[in-house]
């Protein structure tokens, strides 16, 4: 075997075969690759250009078209972001401008650019009152019926609903997506059909992971024992923003609690303290102030239940089940900043109902932003599905934060619950 030679790079300890040294001028391959990368990076640095596609564009519709235009990655181009956030731009659309965007989405459907068309419909449904009837009619005619965003169907016309009610019976491949869209419609006809399926399961029931009527949770409602619709979120919704003023009497976020967690020993926290009546969530609440107690560590691994006593104090429920696993370094758990968020502006209850919407997600009231499945806990006292109260996005707390904390209540039992999801 040939004797190996040291790499020509004085800072490298690798040895190479004489044949390799002859081909590489005495350098090992890792050094060759490192040199090529340095040359590539230097070329990018010297030749990279900043491109502002929004320069000179004042029409908000044209700005939004640029935002939605797919771009291939080019290391030599640094694209400047839109000077106005996308959600704000959509909110500022006048009715005629919103119609133009809906027409543009329709043109994307007709040209076969379904992903772009569906994305525009999602944004229009969440941020505007644009009429999407034509888009939804075109959408449901697609044989493959790709539907990553069922939210726009919450305002679908009756003929689109009827088309999907017929199609769900025969389209096994797309049945999951169709049921989600029907759940978002949630009108009397859909509620009646879900109730009928619950009483007489359809032949295709066993092809699903859950019963058809349970798809209602995706859209924030459930079917009652009497076959009626019961909403699981409050229509009033407030954006939560970082604290810049004194604490509000209506809401406190991540307030201190005097007790420690019996499972991990970390101090408990009142994740949310809300005056339900002052916030407009309930007109006649059982208790004005609801305090949602939790353990910030344990709730990342299991649902944490609590209750509010007759004096308004929050306690952990004795029915809590300890998490099956906890990290060893619990005491190093990063705590939420005390009173770090405050009420912002009111917004539509569906403003943040999809995790792919370009907005910030922390909010009081409204529809939850499910990162994974729609998992509403059941009250440990009455077993009813609990109502969503608020959520806190770690990305709104710290730059690289990830995951969502959810809070739920059962107003009648004065019980609370918290859970956590992340991608």
Short mmCIF file of C-alpha atoms in Angstrom, two decimals:
data_model
loop_
_atom_site.label_atom_id
_atom_site.label_comp_id
_atom_site.label_asym_id
_atom_site.label_seq_id
_atom_site.Cartn_x
_atom_site.Cartn_y
_atom_site.Cartn_z
CA UNK A 1 0.00 0.00 0.00
CA UNK A 2 1.36 3.44 -0.93
CA UNK A 3 2.64 5.64 1.86
CA UNK A 4 0.29 8.53 2.61
CA UNK A 5 1.43 12.13 2.34
CA UNK A 6 0.48 15.00 4.63
CA UNK A 7 -1.98 17.55 3.22
CA UNK A 8 -0.25 20.65 1.87
CA UNK A 9 -2.41 22.86 4.09
CA UNK A 10 -0.27 23.52 7.22
CA UNK A 11 -3.41 23.75 9.36
CA UNK A 12 -4.72 20.37 8.21
CA UNK A 13 -3.76 17.06 9.84
CA UNK A 14 -5.15 14.81 7.07
CA UNK A 15 -2.96 12.48 5.03
CA UNK A 16 -3.70 11.52 1.42
CA UNK A 17 -2.57 8.99 -1.17
CA UNK A 18 0.15 10.07 -3.65
CA UNK A 19 -2.37 9.60 -6.48
CA UNK A 20 -4.76 12.04 -4.81
CA UNK A 21 -1.94 14.51 -4.15
CA UNK A 22 -1.04 14.44 -7.85
CA UNK A 23 -4.59 15.37 -8.82
CA UNK A 24 -5.14 18.04 -6.14
CA UNK A 25 -1.74 19.74 -6.00
CA UNK A 26 -1.13 18.14 -2.62
CA UNK A 27 -4.37 19.08 -0.87
CA UNK A 28 -6.85 16.67 0.72
CA UNK A 29 -10.43 16.65 -0.57
CA UNK A 30 -11.93 18.34 2.52
CA UNK A 31 -9.52 21.24 1.98
CA UNK A 32 -10.36 21.33 -1.74
CA UNK A 33 -14.10 21.49 -0.94
CA UNK A 34 -13.53 24.16 1.72
CA UNK A 35 -11.59 26.28 -0.77
CA UNK A 36 -14.33 25.91 -3.39
CA UNK A 37 -16.93 26.97 -0.84
CA UNK A 38 -14.87 30.05 0.09
CA UNK A 39 -14.58 30.96 -3.58
CA UNK A 40 -18.33 30.42 -4.09
CA UNK A 41 -19.21 32.52 -1.04
CA UNK A 42 -16.88 35.29 -2.18
CA UNK A 43 -18.44 35.25 -5.64
CA UNK A 44 -21.92 35.56 -4.09
CA UNK A 45 -20.77 38.40 -1.84
CA UNK A 46 -19.33 40.39 -4.73
CA UNK A 47 -22.17 39.78 -7.19
CA UNK A 48 -25.30 39.66 -5.02
CA UNK A 49 -27.89 42.32 -5.87
CA UNK A 50 -30.72 43.73 -3.81
CA UNK A 51 -33.97 43.80 -5.77
CA UNK A 52 -37.01 45.76 -4.63
CA UNK A 53 -39.94 44.49 -6.68
CA UNK A 54 -42.22 46.94 -4.86
CA UNK A 55 -40.35 50.09 -5.94
CA UNK A 56 -42.76 52.50 -7.58
CA UNK A 57 -45.78 50.23 -6.94
CA UNK A 58 -48.55 52.01 -5.04
CA UNK A 59 -51.59 49.92 -5.97
CA UNK A 60 -52.21 47.50 -3.05
CA UNK A 61 -53.62 44.85 -5.39
CA UNK A 62 -50.47 44.92 -7.52
CA UNK A 63 -48.37 44.74 -4.36
CA UNK A 64 -50.29 41.65 -3.24
CA UNK A 65 -49.84 40.03 -6.65
CA UNK A 66 -46.09 40.47 -6.22
CA UNK A 67 -46.26 38.94 -2.74
CA UNK A 68 -48.08 35.87 -4.05
CA UNK A 69 -45.83 35.44 -7.08
CA UNK A 70 -43.79 32.23 -6.66
CA UNK A 71 -40.04 32.86 -6.75
CA UNK A 72 -37.25 30.37 -7.33
CA UNK A 73 -34.36 30.74 -4.96
CA UNK A 74 -31.51 32.68 -6.49
CA UNK A 75 -28.43 33.14 -4.27
CA UNK A 76 -27.47 36.23 -6.30
CA UNK A 77 -30.72 38.08 -5.49
CA UNK A 78 -31.71 39.55 -2.15
CA UNK A 79 -35.43 40.28 -2.44
CA UNK A 80 -36.62 43.22 -0.38
CA UNK A 81 -39.81 42.50 1.62
CA UNK A 82 -43.00 44.42 1.07
CA UNK A 83 -42.92 47.66 3.10
CA UNK A 84 -46.41 46.89 4.43
CA UNK A 85 -47.11 43.58 6.27
CA UNK A 86 -49.30 41.26 4.24
CA UNK A 87 -52.14 41.04 6.76
CA UNK A 88 -52.23 44.83 7.08
CA UNK A 89 -52.24 45.22 3.30
CA UNK A 90 -55.22 42.89 2.98
CA UNK A 91 -57.07 44.69 5.77
CA UNK A 92 -56.60 48.01 3.98
CA UNK A 93 -58.22 46.79 0.77
CA UNK A 94 -61.33 48.67 -0.27
CA UNK A 95 -64.29 46.51 -1.39
CA UNK A 96 -63.48 47.07 -5.07
CA UNK A 97 -59.84 46.13 -4.47
CA UNK A 98 -60.85 42.98 -2.60
CA UNK A 99 -63.02 42.05 -5.62
CA UNK A 100 -59.99 42.50 -7.87
CA UNK A 101 -57.97 40.15 -5.71
CA UNK A 102 -60.80 37.59 -5.81
CA UNK A 103 -60.86 37.90 -9.59
CA UNK A 104 -57.10 37.43 -9.66
CA UNK A 105 -57.46 34.27 -7.56
CA UNK A 106 -60.07 33.06 -10.05
CA UNK A 107 -57.64 33.65 -12.92
CA UNK A 108 -55.05 31.55 -11.05
CA UNK A 109 -57.54 28.69 -10.79
CA UNK A 110 -58.33 28.93 -14.50
CA UNK A 111 -54.64 28.86 -15.43
CA UNK A 112 -53.99 25.79 -13.27
CA UNK A 113 -52.01 27.58 -10.55
CA UNK A 114 -54.07 26.04 -7.77
CA UNK A 115 -51.61 26.50 -4.92
CA UNK A 116 -51.36 30.23 -5.53
CA UNK A 117 -55.13 30.54 -6.00
CA UNK A 118 -55.91 28.70 -2.76
CA UNK A 119 -53.42 30.79 -0.82
CA UNK A 120 -55.05 34.02 -2.02
CA UNK A 121 -58.49 32.66 -1.09
CA UNK A 122 -57.20 31.82 2.39
CA UNK A 123 -55.91 35.36 2.94
CA UNK A 124 -59.07 36.94 1.54
CA UNK A 125 -61.26 34.74 3.77
CA UNK A 126 -59.31 35.58 6.92
CA UNK A 127 -58.56 39.26 6.39
CA UNK A 128 -61.42 40.62 4.21
CA UNK A 129 -65.12 40.23 3.44
CA UNK A 130 -64.53 39.51 -0.25
CA UNK A 131 -67.07 37.35 -2.06
CA UNK A 132 -65.35 34.08 -2.98
CA UNK A 133 -68.33 32.25 -4.49
CA UNK A 134 -66.85 32.02 -8.01
CA UNK A 135 -63.50 30.81 -6.68
CA UNK A 136 -65.10 28.16 -4.48
CA UNK A 137 -67.26 26.91 -7.35
CA UNK A 138 -64.15 26.54 -9.50
CA UNK A 139 -62.26 24.96 -6.60
CA UNK A 140 -64.76 22.11 -6.05
CA UNK A 141 -64.77 21.25 -9.75
CA UNK A 142 -61.15 20.12 -9.50
CA UNK A 143 -61.11 16.35 -9.87
CA UNK A 144 -58.22 15.94 -7.44
CA UNK A 145 -59.69 18.55 -5.05
CA UNK A 146 -56.43 19.52 -3.40
CA UNK A 147 -57.36 21.53 -0.34
CA UNK A 148 -54.63 22.61 2.04
CA UNK A 149 -56.74 25.49 3.36
CA UNK A 150 -60.41 24.62 4.13
CA UNK A 151 -61.02 27.93 5.99
CA UNK A 152 -62.32 29.82 2.88
CA UNK A 153 -65.31 27.46 2.75
CA UNK A 154 -66.82 29.03 5.86
CA UNK A 155 -68.61 31.46 3.54
CA UNK A 156 -69.39 29.02 0.71
CA UNK A 157 -72.75 29.39 -1.13
CA UNK A 158 -75.41 26.65 -0.86
CA UNK A 159 -74.64 25.17 -4.30
CA UNK A 160 -71.00 24.56 -3.31
CA UNK A 161 -72.20 22.95 -0.08
CA UNK A 162 -74.60 20.69 -1.98
CA UNK A 163 -71.85 19.71 -4.44
CA UNK A 164 -69.60 18.61 -1.58
CA UNK A 165 -72.41 16.81 0.28
CA UNK A 166 -72.91 14.70 -2.85
CA UNK A 167 -69.22 14.24 -3.52
CA UNK A 168 -68.32 13.12 0.01
CA UNK A 169 -70.41 9.98 -0.49
CA UNK A 170 -68.42 8.79 -3.51
CA UNK A 171 -65.00 10.47 -3.44
CA UNK A 172 -63.01 8.24 -1.09
CA UNK A 173 -59.66 9.74 -2.06
CA UNK A 174 -60.62 13.29 -1.08
CA UNK A 175 -63.17 12.53 1.65
CA UNK A 176 -60.98 13.86 4.47
CA UNK A 177 -60.56 17.26 2.78
CA UNK A 178 -64.24 17.42 1.83
CA UNK A 179 -65.36 16.76 5.41
CA UNK A 180 -63.11 19.56 6.64
CA UNK A 181 -64.62 21.96 4.13
CA UNK A 182 -68.13 20.93 5.12
CA UNK A 183 -67.26 21.49 8.78
CA UNK A 184 -66.13 25.03 7.97
CA UNK A 185 -69.45 25.67 6.21
CA UNK A 186 -71.30 24.43 9.30
CA UNK A 187 -74.74 25.68 8.24
CA UNK A 188 -78.06 24.01 9.08
CA UNK A 189 -77.78 21.54 6.20
CA UNK A 190 -74.30 20.43 7.27
CA UNK A 191 -75.32 20.19 10.92
CA UNK A 192 -78.31 18.06 9.95
CA UNK A 193 -76.12 15.77 7.82
CA UNK A 194 -73.52 15.39 10.57
CA UNK A 195 -76.31 14.49 13.03
CA UNK A 196 -77.69 11.93 10.55
CA UNK A 197 -74.23 10.37 10.12
CA UNK A 198 -73.84 10.14 13.89
CA UNK A 199 -77.15 8.31 14.25
CA UNK A 200 -76.67 6.16 11.14
CA UNK A 201 -72.94 5.88 10.31
CA UNK A 202 -72.36 5.86 6.53
CA UNK A 203 -70.79 2.82 4.84
CA UNK A 204 -67.46 4.67 4.55
CA UNK A 205 -67.26 5.50 8.28
CA UNK A 206 -64.56 2.87 8.97
CA UNK A 207 -62.28 4.42 6.35
CA UNK A 208 -61.87 7.47 8.62
CA UNK A 209 -59.73 7.87 11.73
CA UNK A 210 -62.57 9.71 13.51
CA UNK A 211 -66.34 9.83 13.10
CA UNK A 212 -67.61 12.27 10.44
CA UNK A 213 -69.30 14.54 12.99
CA UNK A 214 -66.02 14.98 14.87
CA UNK A 215 -64.66 16.97 11.93
CA UNK A 216 -66.71 19.85 13.34
CA UNK A 217 -63.85 20.50 15.80
CA UNK A 218 -61.65 21.56 12.89
CA UNK A 219 -63.97 24.54 12.39
CA UNK A 220 -64.51 25.31 16.07
CA UNK A 221 -67.88 23.73 16.84
CA UNK A 222 -69.43 20.47 17.91
CA UNK A 223 -72.67 18.57 17.56
CA UNK A 224 -74.70 18.55 20.79
CA UNK A 225 -76.64 15.55 22.06
CA UNK A 226 -79.75 17.19 20.60
CA UNK A 227 -78.12 17.49 17.17
CA UNK A 228 -77.55 21.23 17.34
CA UNK A 229 -74.42 23.26 16.64
CA UNK A 230 -72.46 24.52 19.66
CA UNK A 231 -69.58 26.89 19.01
CA UNK A 232 -66.34 26.21 20.89
CA UNK A 233 -64.83 29.69 20.60
CA UNK A 234 -65.89 33.26 21.36
CA UNK A 235 -66.78 35.57 18.48
CA UNK A 236 -65.10 38.50 20.24
CA UNK A 237 -61.36 38.52 19.52
CA UNK A 238 -58.45 40.71 20.62
CA UNK A 239 -54.93 40.65 19.25
CA UNK A 240 -52.32 40.30 22.03
CA UNK A 241 -49.18 42.41 21.70
CA UNK A 242 -46.08 42.99 23.82
CA UNK A 243 -46.67 45.03 26.94
CA UNK A 244 -45.95 48.73 26.48
CA UNK A 245 -48.26 50.24 29.10
CA UNK A 246 -49.51 49.53 32.60
CA UNK A 247 -51.38 46.27 33.14
CA UNK A 248 -55.02 46.29 32.08
CA UNK A 249 -57.85 45.41 34.42
CA UNK A 250 -59.31 43.29 31.62
CA UNK A 251 -56.33 40.99 31.00
CA UNK A 252 -53.06 39.91 32.56
CA UNK A 253 -50.78 37.37 30.85
CA UNK A 254 -48.36 35.10 32.74
CA UNK A 255 -49.20 36.45 36.19
CA UNK A 256 -47.51 35.12 39.30
CA UNK A 257 -49.02 32.32 41.38
CA UNK A 258 -48.13 31.44 44.95
CA UNK A 259 -48.02 27.63 44.59
CA UNK A 260 -45.54 25.23 43.00
CA UNK A 261 -46.29 22.37 40.63
CA UNK A 262 -46.61 19.06 42.51
CA UNK A 263 -45.07 17.16 39.59
CA UNK A 264 -42.02 19.19 38.51
CA UNK A 265 -41.79 21.68 41.46
CA UNK A 266 -41.61 24.75 39.19
CA UNK A 267 -43.64 27.78 40.32
CA UNK A 268 -47.12 27.82 38.83
CA UNK A 269 -48.38 30.74 36.77
CA UNK A 270 -51.75 32.27 35.99
CA UNK A 271 -51.33 32.01 32.23
CA UNK A 272 -54.31 34.29 31.65
CA UNK A 273 -56.36 36.39 34.05
CA UNK A 274 -59.41 37.66 32.16
CA UNK A 275 -62.39 39.78 33.09
CA UNK A 276 -64.85 37.91 30.89
CA UNK A 277 -67.59 40.51 31.09
CA UNK A 278 -65.34 43.52 30.50
CA UNK A 279 -63.74 41.76 27.53
CA UNK A 280 -67.16 41.10 26.03
CA UNK A 281 -66.68 37.34 25.96
CA UNK A 282 -69.62 36.53 28.24
CA UNK A 283 -72.46 38.89 29.14
CA UNK A 284 -73.46 36.98 32.27
CA UNK A 285 -70.47 34.94 33.40
CA UNK A 286 -70.57 32.70 36.42
CA UNK A 287 -67.53 34.61 37.64
CA UNK A 288 -66.23 37.91 36.30
CA UNK A 289 -62.54 37.06 36.61
CA UNK A 290 -61.27 33.76 35.28
CA UNK A 291 -57.71 32.76 36.19
CA UNK A 292 -56.16 30.00 34.10
CA UNK A 293 -53.51 28.36 36.26
CA UNK A 294 -50.85 26.16 34.69
CA UNK A 295 -47.36 24.77 34.95
CA UNK A 296 -45.41 26.04 31.96
CA UNK A 297 -43.28 22.89 31.87
CA UNK A 298 -45.90 20.18 32.46
CA UNK A 299 -48.41 21.64 30.02
CA UNK A 300 -45.85 21.17 27.23
CA UNK A 301 -46.27 17.41 27.77
CA UNK A 302 -49.89 17.01 28.91
CA UNK A 303 -53.09 18.96 29.45
CA UNK A 304 -53.12 20.81 32.78
CA UNK A 305 -56.54 21.36 34.38
CA UNK A 306 -57.46 23.94 36.99
CA UNK A 307 -60.46 25.52 38.65
CA UNK A 308 -61.48 28.86 40.13
CA UNK A 309 -62.95 28.77 43.65
CA UNK A 310 -65.75 30.94 45.03
CA UNK A 311 -63.20 33.60 46.05
CA UNK A 312 -61.76 33.82 42.53
CA UNK A 313 -58.52 32.02 43.38
CA UNK A 314 -57.09 29.54 40.87
CA UNK A 315 -55.98 26.03 41.84
CA UNK A 316 -54.77 22.95 40.02
CA UNK A 317 -57.41 20.30 39.59
CA UNK A 318 -56.97 17.17 41.75
CA UNK A 319 -57.91 15.20 38.63
CA UNK A 320 -54.70 16.11 36.79
CA UNK A 321 -52.63 13.19 35.55
CA UNK A 322 -48.84 13.63 35.87
CA UNK A 323 -46.99 13.83 32.53
CA UNK A 324 -45.57 10.49 31.43
CA UNK A 325 -42.22 12.19 30.78
CA UNK A 326 -40.48 15.37 31.93
CA UNK A 327 -37.01 16.71 31.04
CA UNK A 328 -34.22 16.23 33.57
CA UNK A 329 -33.28 19.92 33.58
CA UNK A 330 -36.72 21.17 34.65
CA UNK A 331 -35.25 23.90 36.84
CA UNK A 332 -33.67 25.46 33.75
CA UNK A 333 -37.06 25.76 32.03
CA UNK A 334 -37.37 29.15 30.36
CA UNK A 335 -40.22 31.02 32.02
CA UNK A 336 -42.63 33.40 30.34
CA UNK A 337 -42.07 37.08 31.13
CA UNK A 338 -44.50 38.25 33.82
CA UNK A 339 -47.26 40.44 32.39
CA UNK A 340 -45.41 40.51 29.07
CA UNK A 341 -48.45 40.89 26.81
CA UNK A 342 -51.40 43.25 26.62
CA UNK A 343 -54.64 43.69 24.69
CA UNK A 344 -54.26 45.06 21.19
CA UNK A 345 -56.91 45.83 18.60
CA UNK A 346 -60.02 43.77 18.05
CA UNK A 347 -59.97 41.56 14.98
CA UNK A 348 -62.09 38.98 13.18
CA UNK A 349 -62.49 35.71 15.11
CA UNK A 350 -61.02 33.84 12.11
CA UNK A 351 -58.13 36.26 11.61
CA UNK A 352 -55.58 33.69 12.86
CA UNK A 353 -57.53 30.47 12.32
CA UNK A 354 -54.90 28.89 10.04
CA UNK A 355 -51.22 28.51 10.97
CA UNK A 356 -50.15 29.44 7.42
CA UNK A 357 -51.63 32.92 7.62
CA UNK A 358 -49.04 35.73 7.61
CA UNK A 359 -49.92 37.27 10.97
CA UNK A 360 -49.10 37.07 14.67
CA UNK A 361 -51.17 34.53 16.54
CA UNK A 362 -51.36 35.52 20.22
CA UNK A 363 -54.95 36.45 20.97
CA UNK A 364 -57.84 36.49 23.43
CA UNK A 365 -61.02 34.94 22.05
CA UNK A 366 -61.54 34.04 18.42
CA UNK A 367 -60.79 30.70 16.77
CA UNK A 368 -57.63 28.85 17.88
CA UNK A 369 -54.65 28.37 15.57
CA UNK A 370 -54.12 24.62 15.66
CA UNK A 371 -50.55 23.67 14.83
CA UNK A 372 -51.49 19.99 14.88
CA UNK A 373 -54.95 18.43 15.31
CA UNK A 374 -57.90 20.32 16.80
CA UNK A 375 -57.84 18.98 20.37
CA UNK A 376 -60.38 20.60 22.68
CA UNK A 377 -60.10 19.16 26.20
CA UNK A 378 -63.12 17.90 28.11
CA UNK A 379 -64.10 19.45 31.42
CA UNK A 380 -63.00 17.16 34.29
CA UNK A 381 -66.23 17.99 36.15
CA UNK A 382 -69.06 17.81 33.58
CA UNK A 383 -67.23 16.10 30.66
CA UNK A 384 -68.44 18.72 28.16
CA UNK A 385 -66.04 20.00 25.53
CA UNK A 386 -64.33 23.12 26.90
CA UNK A 387 -64.36 26.45 25.08
CA UNK A 388 -61.23 28.01 23.68
CA UNK A 389 -60.32 31.18 25.60
CA UNK A 390 -56.91 32.44 24.46
CA UNK A 391 -53.55 31.47 23.01
CA UNK A 392 -49.98 32.65 23.36
CA UNK A 393 -47.44 32.18 20.58
CA UNK A 394 -43.86 31.85 21.82
CA UNK A 395 -42.74 33.57 18.60
CA UNK A 396 -44.43 36.73 19.94
CA UNK A 397 -42.39 36.45 23.15
CA UNK A 398 -38.88 35.83 21.84
CA UNK A 399 -37.19 35.98 18.46
CA UNK A 400 -36.73 32.24 17.92
CA UNK A 401 -39.61 31.06 20.09
CA UNK A 402 -41.70 28.16 18.83
CA UNK A 403 -45.01 26.62 19.79
CA UNK A 404 -48.43 27.71 21.00
CA UNK A 405 -49.93 27.69 24.48
CA UNK A 406 -53.72 27.30 24.52
CA UNK A 407 -56.19 28.10 27.31
CA UNK A 408 -59.73 26.74 27.65
CA UNK A 409 -62.60 27.21 30.07
CA UNK A 410 -65.85 25.59 31.10
CA UNK A 411 -67.83 28.68 32.24
CA UNK A 412 -70.48 26.65 34.08
CA UNK A 413 -68.02 24.60 36.14
CA UNK A 414 -65.40 27.39 36.40
CA UNK A 415 -62.76 24.90 35.28
CA UNK A 416 -59.79 25.73 33.07
CA UNK A 417 -57.27 23.85 30.97
CA UNK A 418 -54.03 24.55 29.14
CA UNK A 419 -52.24 22.64 26.40
CA UNK A 420 -49.34 23.13 23.98
CA UNK A 421 -48.60 22.32 20.35
CA UNK A 422 -45.65 22.91 18.06
CA UNK A 423 -44.68 21.89 14.55
#
